[in-house]
Amino acid sequence: MGDVAFWGVNAVRIWVLALVVALCGGCTFSRVRTNPEVADLETAWIVPGTTTYREVVGRLGMPPPVGQADSAPAFVSAETLHWLSTDTRIFELKVGYIVSPIFRRSRTVAADDVLIRFDDAGVVRQVSRTRRRGDETTVLDFREARP
């Protein structure tokens, strides 16, 4: 009789272990970073009230697309150039091939952000630069032309 109780306890332990292995085996974590080169952009040379749209585009190039707005790259207009780098973290739980994924969570944040605004004459009126790491956002640069 002691042997039956022993096998019953071991059987439960084996099933619990198999379940834990199955669940842990399907857990994945991935990280996707778009436009990481935005972190290295040099904007110290830009002088609000003096530097022009043409000079900015000539030196920095056009901002890389992050999304689309009316089939054109987002963040580009006559008044604004916006360079954005995003950081996406994806958590996923897969169990076998029948039910996959059973759980997925992703979080996307702006990691590096450079925003340059222009007046009607095409002259820089504002430069803004921020960086986000974790839950902390740091303003690296903010300058604007005097009215």
Short mmCIF file of N, CA and C in Angstrom, two decimals:
data_model
loop_
_atom_site.label_atom_id
_atom_site.label_comp_id
_atom_site.label_asym_id
_atom_site.label_seq_id
_atom_site.Cartn_x
_atom_site.Cartn_y
_atom_site.Cartn_z
N MET A 1 0.82 -1.18 0.00
CA MET A 1 0.00 0.00 0.00
C MET A 1 0.87 1.25 0.00
N GLY A 2 1.99 1.22 0.69
CA GLY A 2 2.89 2.36 0.70
C GLY A 2 3.45 2.62 -0.68
N ASP A 3 3.63 1.56 -1.48
CA ASP A 3 4.15 1.72 -2.83
C ASP A 3 3.17 2.48 -3.73
N VAL A 4 1.85 2.25 -3.56
CA VAL A 4 0.84 2.92 -4.38
C VAL A 4 0.85 4.43 -4.08
N ALA A 5 0.92 4.80 -2.80
CA ALA A 5 0.95 6.22 -2.44
C ALA A 5 2.23 6.86 -2.97
N PHE A 6 3.32 6.10 -2.90
CA PHE A 6 4.59 6.61 -3.41
C PHE A 6 4.51 6.90 -4.91
N TRP A 7 3.94 5.97 -5.67
CA TRP A 7 3.82 6.16 -7.13
C TRP A 7 2.84 7.29 -7.44
N GLY A 8 1.81 7.44 -6.64
CA GLY A 8 0.83 8.53 -6.87
C GLY A 8 1.48 9.89 -6.70
N VAL A 9 2.30 10.05 -5.67
CA VAL A 9 2.99 11.32 -5.42
C VAL A 9 3.98 11.60 -6.54
N ASN A 10 4.74 10.58 -6.94
CA ASN A 10 5.71 10.75 -8.03
C ASN A 10 5.02 11.08 -9.35
N ALA A 11 3.87 10.48 -9.60
CA ALA A 11 3.14 10.75 -10.84
C ALA A 11 2.69 12.21 -10.88
N VAL A 12 2.20 12.72 -9.76
CA VAL A 12 1.80 14.13 -9.69
C VAL A 12 3.00 15.04 -9.91
N ARG A 13 4.12 14.71 -9.29
CA ARG A 13 5.33 15.51 -9.45
C ARG A 13 5.81 15.49 -10.91
N ILE A 14 5.73 14.34 -11.54
CA ILE A 14 6.15 14.23 -12.94
C ILE A 14 5.26 15.09 -13.83
N TRP A 15 3.94 15.05 -13.60
CA TRP A 15 3.01 15.86 -14.39
C TRP A 15 3.23 17.36 -14.17
N VAL A 16 3.46 17.75 -12.95
CA VAL A 16 3.73 19.16 -12.65
C VAL A 16 5.03 19.60 -13.31
N LEU A 17 6.06 18.77 -13.23
CA LEU A 17 7.33 19.08 -13.86
C LEU A 17 7.18 19.19 -15.38
N ALA A 18 6.42 18.26 -15.98
CA ALA A 18 6.19 18.30 -17.43
C ALA A 18 5.45 19.57 -17.83
N LEU A 19 4.48 19.98 -17.03
CA LEU A 19 3.73 21.21 -17.30
C LEU A 19 4.62 22.43 -17.20
N VAL A 20 5.44 22.51 -16.19
CA VAL A 20 6.37 23.63 -16.02
C VAL A 20 7.36 23.70 -17.18
N VAL A 21 7.90 22.55 -17.58
CA VAL A 21 8.85 22.52 -18.70
C VAL A 21 8.16 22.96 -19.98
N ALA A 22 6.93 22.51 -20.20
CA ALA A 22 6.18 22.89 -21.41
C ALA A 22 5.92 24.39 -21.45
N LEU A 23 5.56 24.97 -20.31
CA LEU A 23 5.28 26.40 -20.27
C LEU A 23 6.55 27.24 -20.39
N CYS A 24 7.59 26.85 -19.70
CA CYS A 24 8.83 27.62 -19.74
C CYS A 24 9.53 27.48 -21.09
N GLY A 25 9.40 26.36 -21.71
CA GLY A 25 10.04 26.14 -23.00
C GLY A 25 9.48 27.05 -24.07
N GLY A 26 8.26 27.53 -23.90
CA GLY A 26 7.62 28.37 -24.91
C GLY A 26 7.66 29.85 -24.60
N CYS A 27 8.38 30.26 -23.58
CA CYS A 27 8.47 31.67 -23.23
C CYS A 27 9.60 32.32 -24.04
N THR A 28 9.29 33.43 -24.69
CA THR A 28 10.33 34.14 -25.43
C THR A 28 10.28 35.62 -25.09
N PHE A 29 11.41 36.23 -25.17
CA PHE A 29 11.54 37.67 -24.98
C PHE A 29 12.37 38.18 -26.15
N SER A 30 11.86 39.19 -26.83
CA SER A 30 12.64 39.77 -27.93
C SER A 30 12.55 41.29 -27.85
N ARG A 31 13.52 41.92 -28.48
CA ARG A 31 13.60 43.38 -28.46
C ARG A 31 13.92 43.84 -29.87
N VAL A 32 13.14 44.79 -30.36
CA VAL A 32 13.33 45.32 -31.71
C VAL A 32 13.56 46.82 -31.59
N ARG A 33 14.64 47.28 -32.19
CA ARG A 33 14.97 48.72 -32.15
C ARG A 33 14.95 49.25 -33.58
N THR A 34 14.13 50.25 -33.85
CA THR A 34 14.09 50.87 -35.17
C THR A 34 14.92 52.14 -35.15
N ASN A 35 15.61 52.38 -36.24
CA ASN A 35 16.41 53.59 -36.43
C ASN A 35 17.37 53.90 -35.28
N PRO A 36 18.22 52.97 -34.88
CA PRO A 36 19.13 53.23 -33.76
C PRO A 36 20.14 54.33 -34.06
N GLU A 37 20.35 54.65 -35.34
CA GLU A 37 21.31 55.69 -35.70
C GLU A 37 20.86 57.08 -35.26
N VAL A 38 19.60 57.25 -34.88
CA VAL A 38 19.10 58.54 -34.41
C VAL A 38 19.86 58.97 -33.15
N ALA A 39 20.28 58.04 -32.34
CA ALA A 39 21.01 58.36 -31.11
C ALA A 39 22.33 59.06 -31.40
N ASP A 40 22.90 58.83 -32.59
CA ASP A 40 24.20 59.40 -32.93
C ASP A 40 24.12 60.69 -33.74
N LEU A 41 22.92 61.19 -34.01
CA LEU A 41 22.81 62.43 -34.79
C LEU A 41 23.43 63.60 -34.01
N GLU A 42 24.17 64.42 -34.70
CA GLU A 42 24.80 65.60 -34.09
C GLU A 42 23.96 66.82 -34.43
N THR A 43 23.41 67.47 -33.41
CA THR A 43 22.56 68.64 -33.63
C THR A 43 23.11 69.91 -33.00
N ALA A 44 24.27 69.84 -32.38
CA ALA A 44 24.83 71.00 -31.68
C ALA A 44 25.14 72.15 -32.64
N TRP A 45 25.38 71.87 -33.90
CA TRP A 45 25.73 72.89 -34.89
C TRP A 45 24.52 73.71 -35.35
N ILE A 46 23.30 73.24 -35.06
CA ILE A 46 22.09 73.94 -35.49
C ILE A 46 21.86 75.17 -34.61
N VAL A 47 21.70 76.32 -35.25
CA VAL A 47 21.47 77.58 -34.53
C VAL A 47 20.06 78.07 -34.85
N PRO A 48 19.14 77.99 -33.88
CA PRO A 48 17.79 78.50 -34.13
C PRO A 48 17.83 79.97 -34.54
N GLY A 49 17.04 80.29 -35.56
CA GLY A 49 17.00 81.66 -36.07
C GLY A 49 18.00 81.90 -37.18
N THR A 50 18.92 80.95 -37.42
CA THR A 50 19.96 81.12 -38.44
C THR A 50 19.99 79.94 -39.42
N THR A 51 20.04 78.71 -38.92
CA THR A 51 20.16 77.52 -39.76
C THR A 51 18.87 77.30 -40.56
N THR A 52 19.03 76.89 -41.82
CA THR A 52 17.87 76.70 -42.70
C THR A 52 17.50 75.23 -42.86
N TYR A 53 16.31 75.03 -43.38
CA TYR A 53 15.79 73.69 -43.69
C TYR A 53 16.76 72.96 -44.60
N ARG A 54 17.21 73.64 -45.65
CA ARG A 54 18.13 73.04 -46.63
C ARG A 54 19.44 72.60 -45.96
N GLU A 55 19.96 73.42 -45.05
CA GLU A 55 21.20 73.06 -44.36
C GLU A 55 21.01 71.83 -43.48
N VAL A 56 19.88 71.77 -42.79
CA VAL A 56 19.59 70.62 -41.92
C VAL A 56 19.50 69.35 -42.74
N VAL A 57 18.71 69.38 -43.81
CA VAL A 57 18.55 68.18 -44.65
C VAL A 57 19.87 67.83 -45.33
N GLY A 58 20.64 68.84 -45.73
CA GLY A 58 21.93 68.58 -46.36
C GLY A 58 22.91 67.88 -45.43
N ARG A 59 22.86 68.21 -44.17
CA ARG A 59 23.83 67.64 -43.22
C ARG A 59 23.32 66.37 -42.53
N LEU A 60 22.04 66.35 -42.17
CA LEU A 60 21.48 65.20 -41.45
C LEU A 60 20.74 64.22 -42.36
N GLY A 61 20.35 64.67 -43.55
CA GLY A 61 19.52 63.84 -44.42
C GLY A 61 18.07 63.88 -43.96
N MET A 62 17.23 63.20 -44.71
CA MET A 62 15.81 63.13 -44.35
C MET A 62 15.62 62.13 -43.21
N PRO A 63 14.65 62.38 -42.35
CA PRO A 63 14.38 61.43 -41.26
C PRO A 63 13.95 60.07 -41.82
N PRO A 64 14.41 58.99 -41.20
CA PRO A 64 13.98 57.66 -41.66
C PRO A 64 12.52 57.44 -41.29
N PRO A 65 11.79 56.75 -42.14
CA PRO A 65 10.36 56.53 -41.84
C PRO A 65 10.18 55.57 -40.66
N VAL A 66 9.25 55.92 -39.82
CA VAL A 66 8.86 55.04 -38.72
C VAL A 66 7.47 54.50 -39.03
N GLY A 67 6.69 55.30 -39.70
CA GLY A 67 5.34 54.92 -40.08
C GLY A 67 4.96 55.63 -41.35
N GLN A 68 3.71 55.52 -41.74
CA GLN A 68 3.21 56.15 -42.94
C GLN A 68 2.03 57.04 -42.60
N ALA A 69 1.92 58.16 -43.29
CA ALA A 69 0.77 59.05 -43.17
C ALA A 69 0.37 59.43 -44.59
N ASP A 70 -0.76 58.92 -45.04
CA ASP A 70 -1.22 59.16 -46.41
C ASP A 70 -0.17 58.74 -47.43
N SER A 71 0.37 57.55 -47.28
CA SER A 71 1.37 56.92 -48.16
C SER A 71 2.67 57.71 -48.29
N ALA A 72 2.95 58.61 -47.35
CA ALA A 72 4.23 59.32 -47.31
C ALA A 72 4.87 59.03 -45.97
N PRO A 73 6.22 59.06 -45.90
CA PRO A 73 6.85 58.81 -44.59
C PRO A 73 6.36 59.80 -43.54
N ALA A 74 6.05 59.29 -42.38
CA ALA A 74 5.59 60.14 -41.29
C ALA A 74 6.73 61.02 -40.80
N PHE A 75 6.40 62.12 -40.16
CA PHE A 75 7.34 63.01 -39.49
C PHE A 75 8.11 63.93 -40.44
N VAL A 76 7.62 64.11 -41.66
CA VAL A 76 8.25 65.04 -42.60
C VAL A 76 7.20 66.00 -43.11
N SER A 77 7.45 67.29 -42.95
CA SER A 77 6.58 68.32 -43.52
C SER A 77 7.44 69.56 -43.75
N ALA A 78 6.83 70.60 -44.31
CA ALA A 78 7.57 71.85 -44.56
C ALA A 78 7.92 72.55 -43.24
N GLU A 79 7.17 72.28 -42.18
CA GLU A 79 7.38 72.94 -40.90
C GLU A 79 8.14 72.10 -39.89
N THR A 80 8.26 70.80 -40.14
CA THR A 80 8.83 69.91 -39.12
C THR A 80 9.63 68.77 -39.74
N LEU A 81 10.77 68.48 -39.12
CA LEU A 81 11.51 67.25 -39.40
C LEU A 81 11.63 66.52 -38.06
N HIS A 82 11.31 65.24 -38.06
CA HIS A 82 11.24 64.48 -36.81
C HIS A 82 11.95 63.14 -36.98
N TRP A 83 13.07 62.97 -36.31
CA TRP A 83 13.80 61.70 -36.31
C TRP A 83 13.38 60.95 -35.06
N LEU A 84 12.98 59.69 -35.23
CA LEU A 84 12.49 58.92 -34.09
C LEU A 84 13.05 57.51 -34.13
N SER A 85 13.55 57.08 -33.00
CA SER A 85 14.00 55.71 -32.81
C SER A 85 13.10 55.08 -31.77
N THR A 86 12.54 53.92 -32.09
CA THR A 86 11.66 53.25 -31.14
C THR A 86 12.30 51.98 -30.60
N ASP A 87 11.88 51.61 -29.42
CA ASP A 87 12.36 50.40 -28.76
C ASP A 87 11.13 49.58 -28.38
N THR A 88 11.01 48.38 -28.96
CA THR A 88 9.86 47.52 -28.70
C THR A 88 10.33 46.26 -27.99
N ARG A 89 9.67 45.95 -26.90
CA ARG A 89 9.95 44.71 -26.16
C ARG A 89 8.73 43.81 -26.28
N ILE A 90 8.97 42.57 -26.66
CA ILE A 90 7.89 41.62 -26.92
C ILE A 90 8.06 40.41 -26.02
N PHE A 91 7.03 40.12 -25.24
CA PHE A 91 7.00 38.93 -24.40
C PHE A 91 5.95 37.99 -25.01
N GLU A 92 6.32 36.73 -25.18
CA GLU A 92 5.42 35.80 -25.83
C GLU A 92 5.49 34.43 -25.16
N LEU A 93 4.34 33.80 -25.00
CA LEU A 93 4.25 32.46 -24.43
C LEU A 93 3.63 31.55 -25.48
N LYS A 94 4.37 30.55 -25.91
CA LYS A 94 3.87 29.59 -26.89
C LYS A 94 3.84 28.22 -26.25
N VAL A 95 2.74 27.52 -26.48
CA VAL A 95 2.62 26.16 -25.96
C VAL A 95 2.32 25.26 -27.15
N GLY A 96 3.30 24.53 -27.60
CA GLY A 96 3.12 23.59 -28.70
C GLY A 96 2.83 24.27 -30.03
N TYR A 97 2.31 23.48 -30.95
CA TYR A 97 2.04 23.98 -32.30
C TYR A 97 0.56 24.26 -32.53
N ILE A 98 -0.30 23.75 -31.68
CA ILE A 98 -1.74 23.91 -31.87
C ILE A 98 -2.19 25.28 -31.39
N VAL A 99 -1.78 25.67 -30.22
CA VAL A 99 -2.16 26.97 -29.67
C VAL A 99 -0.89 27.81 -29.58
N SER A 100 -0.73 28.73 -30.53
CA SER A 100 0.49 29.53 -30.53
C SER A 100 0.22 30.86 -31.19
N PRO A 101 0.48 32.00 -30.65
CA PRO A 101 0.83 32.20 -29.25
C PRO A 101 -0.41 32.22 -28.37
N ILE A 102 -0.24 31.80 -27.16
CA ILE A 102 -1.34 31.83 -26.21
C ILE A 102 -1.38 33.18 -25.49
N PHE A 103 -0.23 33.82 -25.41
CA PHE A 103 -0.14 35.11 -24.72
C PHE A 103 0.96 35.92 -25.39
N ARG A 104 0.66 37.17 -25.70
CA ARG A 104 1.67 38.05 -26.28
C ARG A 104 1.44 39.46 -25.76
N ARG A 105 2.53 40.08 -25.34
CA ARG A 105 2.46 41.46 -24.85
C ARG A 105 3.65 42.20 -25.43
N SER A 106 3.40 43.38 -25.97
CA SER A 106 4.50 44.18 -26.47
C SER A 106 4.34 45.61 -25.99
N ARG A 107 5.47 46.29 -25.88
CA ARG A 107 5.47 47.67 -25.43
C ARG A 107 6.49 48.43 -26.28
N THR A 108 6.03 49.49 -26.92
CA THR A 108 6.89 50.30 -27.77
C THR A 108 7.00 51.69 -27.17
N VAL A 109 8.23 52.17 -27.05
CA VAL A 109 8.47 53.52 -26.55
C VAL A 109 9.43 54.24 -27.49
N ALA A 110 9.35 55.56 -27.48
CA ALA A 110 10.30 56.37 -28.25
C ALA A 110 11.61 56.38 -27.48
N ALA A 111 12.64 55.78 -28.05
CA ALA A 111 13.93 55.70 -27.37
C ALA A 111 14.74 56.98 -27.55
N ASP A 112 14.87 57.43 -28.78
CA ASP A 112 15.58 58.67 -29.09
C ASP A 112 14.70 59.49 -30.01
N ASP A 113 14.61 60.78 -29.75
CA ASP A 113 13.69 61.64 -30.47
C ASP A 113 14.36 62.98 -30.76
N VAL A 114 14.45 63.34 -32.04
CA VAL A 114 15.00 64.63 -32.45
C VAL A 114 13.92 65.33 -33.27
N LEU A 115 13.49 66.49 -32.80
CA LEU A 115 12.45 67.25 -33.47
C LEU A 115 12.99 68.64 -33.81
N ILE A 116 12.89 69.01 -35.08
CA ILE A 116 13.33 70.33 -35.51
C ILE A 116 12.14 71.00 -36.20
N ARG A 117 11.79 72.19 -35.73
CA ARG A 117 10.67 72.95 -36.30
C ARG A 117 11.20 74.18 -37.02
N PHE A 118 10.50 74.55 -38.09
CA PHE A 118 10.92 75.66 -38.94
C PHE A 118 9.82 76.71 -39.01
N ASP A 119 10.21 77.95 -39.27
CA ASP A 119 9.22 79.02 -39.47
C ASP A 119 8.80 79.03 -40.95
N ASP A 120 7.97 80.00 -41.32
CA ASP A 120 7.46 80.08 -42.69
C ASP A 120 8.56 80.33 -43.72
N ALA A 121 9.67 80.91 -43.30
CA ALA A 121 10.79 81.21 -44.21
C ALA A 121 11.75 80.02 -44.33
N GLY A 122 11.50 78.92 -43.61
CA GLY A 122 12.37 77.75 -43.68
C GLY A 122 13.59 77.83 -42.80
N VAL A 123 13.52 78.66 -41.76
CA VAL A 123 14.62 78.81 -40.81
C VAL A 123 14.25 78.07 -39.53
N VAL A 124 15.23 77.40 -38.93
CA VAL A 124 14.98 76.65 -37.70
C VAL A 124 14.46 77.60 -36.62
N ARG A 125 13.35 77.21 -35.98
CA ARG A 125 12.86 78.00 -34.85
C ARG A 125 12.94 77.23 -33.54
N GLN A 126 13.09 75.88 -33.63
CA GLN A 126 13.17 75.09 -32.41
C GLN A 126 13.89 73.76 -32.66
N VAL A 127 14.75 73.39 -31.72
CA VAL A 127 15.43 72.10 -31.73
C VAL A 127 15.14 71.42 -30.40
N SER A 128 14.65 70.19 -30.47
CA SER A 128 14.34 69.43 -29.26
C SER A 128 14.91 68.03 -29.42
N ARG A 129 15.55 67.55 -28.35
CA ARG A 129 16.14 66.21 -28.39
C ARG A 129 15.93 65.54 -27.03
N THR A 130 15.33 64.34 -27.06
CA THR A 130 15.10 63.59 -25.82
C THR A 130 15.57 62.15 -25.99
N ARG A 131 15.84 61.52 -24.86
CA ARG A 131 16.24 60.11 -24.83
C ARG A 131 15.48 59.44 -23.71
N ARG A 132 14.96 58.26 -23.99
CA ARG A 132 14.24 57.50 -22.97
C ARG A 132 14.92 56.15 -22.78
N ARG A 133 15.24 55.86 -21.55
CA ARG A 133 15.81 54.57 -21.17
C ARG A 133 15.00 54.07 -19.99
N GLY A 134 14.33 52.96 -20.18
CA GLY A 134 13.44 52.45 -19.14
C GLY A 134 12.29 53.40 -18.95
N ASP A 135 12.03 53.79 -17.73
CA ASP A 135 10.96 54.72 -17.43
C ASP A 135 11.45 56.15 -17.28
N GLU A 136 12.73 56.39 -17.56
CA GLU A 136 13.32 57.71 -17.37
C GLU A 136 13.53 58.41 -18.71
N THR A 137 12.96 59.61 -18.85
CA THR A 137 13.14 60.42 -20.05
C THR A 137 14.04 61.59 -19.71
N THR A 138 15.06 61.80 -20.57
CA THR A 138 16.03 62.87 -20.36
C THR A 138 15.97 63.84 -21.53
N VAL A 139 15.87 65.12 -21.24
CA VAL A 139 15.93 66.16 -22.27
C VAL A 139 17.41 66.44 -22.50
N LEU A 140 17.91 66.11 -23.69
CA LEU A 140 19.31 66.30 -24.01
C LEU A 140 19.58 67.69 -24.57
N ASP A 141 18.60 68.25 -25.26
CA ASP A 141 18.79 69.54 -25.90
C ASP A 141 17.42 70.17 -26.16
N PHE A 142 17.29 71.44 -25.85
CA PHE A 142 16.11 72.20 -26.21
C PHE A 142 16.52 73.63 -26.41
N ARG A 143 16.41 74.08 -27.66
CA ARG A 143 16.76 75.47 -27.99
C ARG A 143 15.71 76.00 -28.94
N GLU A 144 15.43 77.29 -28.84
CA GLU A 144 14.52 77.92 -29.77
C GLU A 144 14.92 79.36 -30.04
N ALA A 145 14.50 79.85 -31.20
CA ALA A 145 14.79 81.22 -31.59
C ALA A 145 13.94 82.18 -30.77
N ARG A 146 14.49 83.30 -30.45
CA ARG A 146 13.71 84.31 -29.73
C ARG A 146 12.72 84.95 -30.68
N PRO A 147 11.50 85.22 -30.18
CA PRO A 147 10.49 85.81 -31.05
C PRO A 147 10.81 87.24 -31.44
#
